[in-house]
Amino acid sequence: LAKTTQPISMDSYEGQEVNITCSHNNIATNDYITWYQQFPSQGPRFIIQGYKTKVTNEVASLFIPADRKSSTLSLPRVSLSDTAVYYCLVTGGFKTIFGAGTRLFVKA
Amino acid sequence: EADIYQTPRYLVIGTGKKITLECSQTMGHDKMYWYQQDPGMELHLIHYSYGVNSTEKGDLSSESTVSRIRTEHFPLTLESARPSHTSQYLCASSPAGGHLIYEQYFGPGTRLTVT
C-alpha cells in the first residue's frame, strides 16, 4: 500500500479557498486517491475520489497531476463547519490506511 | 445517508467482562471493516471481511474477534475487556464493485471505556 504524506494541520478563515496537498510517491497503476473528512466523535465521511486529472463534486475538487505522485483537495469558500480532519488515502486493494490526516481549523 | 448502525454508542464496563459491539448495515455491502481510533489519533484497521464466512485481521493487532454469519451483520467481541481496550471502535462497509469501488461508509462509532 502506498504511503501518504500530508500536512499535520492548517489554518484558514471563513470564505477562503483551502488547498490540502497529499504526497503519494509510490502510488501503483491501479490505485485510486480518496479523501475523507472526519468530525470529532464521528466516523469519517467520503468526500471525493479520483484517478487522474481533475474531479469535482458539490463539495470539493480533486486535482491530480499526470505523474499521480501527489494530489490536492480543494475546498472552496470554507466555513466554520469545515473544521475537521481530512484524510488522504491511496487505495488499490481491500485494505486502506488512513494515516494521521490534516487538521483544518477554520476561523471566523 | 449511509445506513450503517452501531450499538451501543457508549459503553463503560469493568475489567474482565465479555463484550460484543454490534454493527449492522442495510445497504447489502459485501465488505465490512472494524477500525480502532484513540482520541485525536489516526484510525487503525483491526478486522475486515470480504463477505459471509470471511474474516481477516487488519494492520493493528487486536485481541478482539469478529464473525460474519450474515451479510448485514459484523459484530466484534472482546472475551475479557482490559483498560488497554479503551478506545473508539468504528465499523464501516463498502460495496464490492462499481465506480467508487473503495468508498467506505462509516457508522457513528462505539466509545468503549474499560475501568
Coordinates of C-alpha atoms in Angstrom, one line a residue:
Chain A
L1 CA 0.0 0.0 0.0
A2 CA 1.3 3.4 -0.9
K3 CA 2.2 5.7 2.0
T4 CA 0.8 9.1 2.0
T5 CA 2.2 12.3 3.5
Q6 CA 0.1 15.4 4.2
P7 CA 0.5 18.4 6.5
I8 CA -0.4 17.8 10.1
S9 CA -2.5 21.0 10.4
M10 CA -3.7 24.0 8.5
D11 CA -5.5 27.2 9.5
S12 CA -7.9 29.2 7.3
Y13 CA -10.6 31.9 7.5
E14 CA -14.2 31.7 6.6
G15 CA -14.8 32.3 2.9
Q16 CA -11.3 31.4 1.8
E17 CA -10.3 28.5 -0.6
V18 CA -8.3 25.8 1.1
N19 CA -6.0 23.5 -0.7
I20 CA -4.6 20.4 1.1
T21 CA -1.8 18.6 -0.8
C22 CA -1.0 14.9 -0.3
S23 CA 2.1 13.1 -1.5
H24 CA 2.0 9.5 -2.6
N25 CA 5.2 8.8 -4.4
N26 CA 4.7 5.0 -4.5
I27 CA 1.2 5.0 -6.0
A28 CA 0.6 2.0 -8.1
T29 CA -1.1 1.9 -11.5
N30 CA -4.4 0.5 -10.2
D31 CA -4.6 2.8 -7.1
Y32 CA -7.3 5.4 -6.6
I33 CA -6.9 8.5 -4.5
T34 CA -9.7 9.1 -2.0
W35 CA -10.3 11.8 0.6
Y36 CA -12.4 11.6 3.7
Q37 CA -13.5 14.1 6.3
Q38 CA -13.9 13.4 10.0
F39 CA -15.5 15.5 12.7
P40 CA -14.8 14.8 16.4
S41 CA -16.6 11.7 17.8
Q42 CA -17.9 10.7 14.3
G43 CA -16.8 8.2 11.7
P44 CA -15.0 9.5 8.6
R45 CA -17.2 10.6 5.7
F46 CA -16.3 10.2 2.0
I47 CA -15.6 13.5 0.2
I48 CA -14.2 12.7 -3.2
Q49 CA -12.3 10.2 -5.2
G50 CA -10.2 10.3 -8.4
Y51 CA -7.7 8.5 -10.6
K52 CA -6.2 11.3 -12.7
T53 CA -6.7 14.9 -13.8
K54 CA -9.5 16.8 -12.1
V55 CA -12.6 15.6 -10.3
T56 CA -15.3 18.0 -9.0
N57 CA -18.4 17.4 -7.0
E58 CA -20.7 19.6 -5.0
V59 CA -18.3 19.9 -2.0
A60 CA -14.8 19.8 -3.3
S61 CA -12.4 19.4 -6.2
L62 CA -9.5 17.0 -6.5
F63 CA -6.5 17.8 -8.7
I64 CA -4.2 15.0 -9.7
P65 CA -1.1 15.7 -11.9
A66 CA -0.1 13.4 -14.7
D67 CA 2.5 11.6 -12.6
R68 CA -0.1 10.9 -9.9
K69 CA 2.6 11.3 -7.2
S70 CA 0.6 13.9 -5.4
S71 CA -3.0 15.2 -5.2
T72 CA -4.6 18.4 -3.9
L73 CA -8.0 18.6 -2.3
S74 CA -9.6 22.0 -2.8
L75 CA -12.4 23.3 -0.6
P76 CA -14.0 26.4 -2.0
R77 CA -15.1 29.1 0.4
V78 CA -14.7 27.2 3.7
S79 CA -17.0 27.8 6.6
L80 CA -16.6 27.2 10.4
S81 CA -18.3 23.8 9.9
D82 CA -15.5 22.7 7.7
T83 CA -13.2 22.4 10.7
A84 CA -12.3 18.8 10.7
V85 CA -9.6 16.2 10.0
Y86 CA -9.1 15.4 6.3
Y87 CA -7.5 12.1 5.3
C88 CA -5.9 11.3 2.0
L89 CA -5.9 7.6 1.1
V90 CA -4.4 5.7 -1.7
T91 CA -6.5 2.6 -2.2
G92 CA -5.5 -0.2 -4.6
G93 CA -6.9 -3.2 -2.8
F94 CA -9.1 -4.3 0.0
K95 CA -7.2 -2.7 2.9
T96 CA -7.0 1.0 3.4
I97 CA -4.6 3.0 5.5
F98 CA -5.9 6.3 6.8
G99 CA -2.7 7.9 8.2
A100 CA -2.7 10.9 10.6
G101 CA -4.7 13.3 8.4
T102 CA -4.6 17.1 8.2
R103 CA -6.4 19.0 10.9
L104 CA -8.1 22.0 9.3
F105 CA -9.1 24.9 11.6
V106 CA -11.4 27.5 10.1
K107 CA -11.5 30.8 11.9
A108 CA -14.2 33.5 11.8
Chain B
E1 CA -27.0 8.9 4.0
A2 CA -25.4 5.6 4.7
D3 CA -27.4 3.1 6.6
I4 CA -24.9 1.6 9.0
Y5 CA -25.6 1.3 12.7
Q6 CA -23.5 0.6 15.7
T7 CA -24.7 -0.2 19.2
P8 CA -24.1 0.7 21.9
R9 CA -22.8 4.3 21.2
Y10 CA -21.2 4.4 24.6
L11 CA -20.1 1.6 27.0
V12 CA -18.4 1.7 30.3
I13 CA -17.5 -1.7 31.6
G14 CA -15.3 -3.4 34.2
T15 CA -12.1 -5.3 33.6
G16 CA -12.6 -9.0 32.7
K17 CA -16.1 -8.6 31.2
K18 CA -17.0 -10.0 27.9
I19 CA -18.5 -7.5 25.5
T20 CA -19.9 -7.5 21.9
L21 CA -20.0 -4.4 19.8
E22 CA -22.8 -4.6 17.2
C23 CA -22.6 -3.3 13.6
S24 CA -25.3 -3.7 11.0
Q25 CA -25.7 -2.2 7.5
T26 CA -28.8 -2.3 5.3
M27 CA -27.0 -1.5 2.0
G28 CA -26.2 -5.1 1.1
H29 CA -22.5 -4.3 1.1
D30 CA -20.2 -7.3 0.9
K31 CA -17.2 -5.7 2.5
M32 CA -17.1 -4.7 6.2
Y33 CA -14.4 -3.3 8.4
W34 CA -13.6 -2.5 12.0
Y35 CA -11.3 0.3 12.9
Q36 CA -9.9 1.4 16.3
Q37 CA -9.2 5.1 17.0
D38 CA -7.9 6.8 20.1
P39 CA -8.9 10.4 20.6
G40 CA -7.1 12.7 18.2
M41 CA -5.2 9.8 16.6
E42 CA -5.4 8.0 13.3
L43 CA -7.7 5.1 12.5
H44 CA -6.2 1.6 12.6
L45 CA -7.8 -1.3 10.8
I46 CA -8.3 -4.2 13.1
H47 CA -10.6 -6.6 11.2
Y48 CA -12.2 -6.8 7.8
S49 CA -14.5 -9.2 5.9
Y50 CA -15.0 -9.9 2.2
G51 CA -18.3 -11.4 2.7
V52 CA -20.2 -14.1 4.7
N53 CA -17.9 -16.5 6.5
S54 CA -14.9 -14.4 5.5
T55 CA -12.9 -12.5 8.2
E56 CA -9.3 -11.3 8.2
K57 CA -7.1 -9.5 10.7
G58 CA -6.1 -5.9 9.9
D59 CA -2.9 -4.0 10.3
L60 CA -3.2 -3.4 14.0
S61 CA -3.0 -6.4 16.3
S62 CA -6.2 -6.7 18.3
E63 CA -7.4 -9.2 21.0
S64 CA -10.9 -8.9 19.6
T65 CA -12.6 -11.3 17.3
V66 CA -15.2 -10.9 14.7
S67 CA -17.8 -13.0 12.8
R68 CA -19.7 -12.6 9.6
I69 CA -22.6 -15.0 9.5
R70 CA -25.0 -12.7 7.7
T71 CA -24.1 -10.1 5.1
E72 CA -25.6 -7.2 7.1
H73 CA -24.1 -8.1 10.5
F74 CA -20.4 -7.8 11.6
P75 CA -20.1 -8.0 15.4
L76 CA -16.9 -7.5 17.3
T77 CA -16.3 -9.4 20.6
L78 CA -13.8 -8.9 23.4
E79 CA -13.7 -12.0 25.6
S80 CA -12.1 -10.2 28.5
A81 CA -12.0 -6.5 28.5
R82 CA -9.0 -4.6 29.8
P83 CA -8.3 -0.9 30.3
S84 CA -6.0 -1.0 27.3
H85 CA -9.0 -1.7 25.2
T86 CA -10.4 1.7 26.0
S87 CA -10.9 3.4 22.6
Q88 CA -13.4 4.3 19.9
Y89 CA -14.4 1.5 17.6
L90 CA -15.7 2.4 14.1
C91 CA -17.5 0.0 11.8
A92 CA -17.6 0.6 8.0
S93 CA -18.9 -1.1 4.9
S94 CA -18.3 -0.7 1.2
P95 CA -19.8 -2.2 -2.0
A96 CA -17.8 -4.8 -3.8
G97 CA -17.8 -3.0 -7.2
G98 CA -19.0 0.0 -9.1
H99 CA -17.2 3.2 -10.0
L100 CA -16.4 4.3 -6.4
I101 CA -15.2 0.9 -5.5
Y102 CA -13.3 1.9 -2.4
E103 CA -15.7 4.3 -0.8
Q104 CA -16.4 3.2 2.8
Y105 CA -19.5 4.2 4.8
F106 CA -18.9 4.6 8.5
G107 CA -21.1 4.1 11.4
P108 CA -21.3 6.5 14.3
G109 CA -18.8 4.5 16.4
T110 CA -18.8 2.9 19.9
R111 CA -16.8 4.7 22.6
L112 CA -15.6 2.0 25.0
T113 CA -14.2 2.6 28.4
V114 CA -12.9 -0.2 30.5
T115 CA -12.4 0.5 34.1

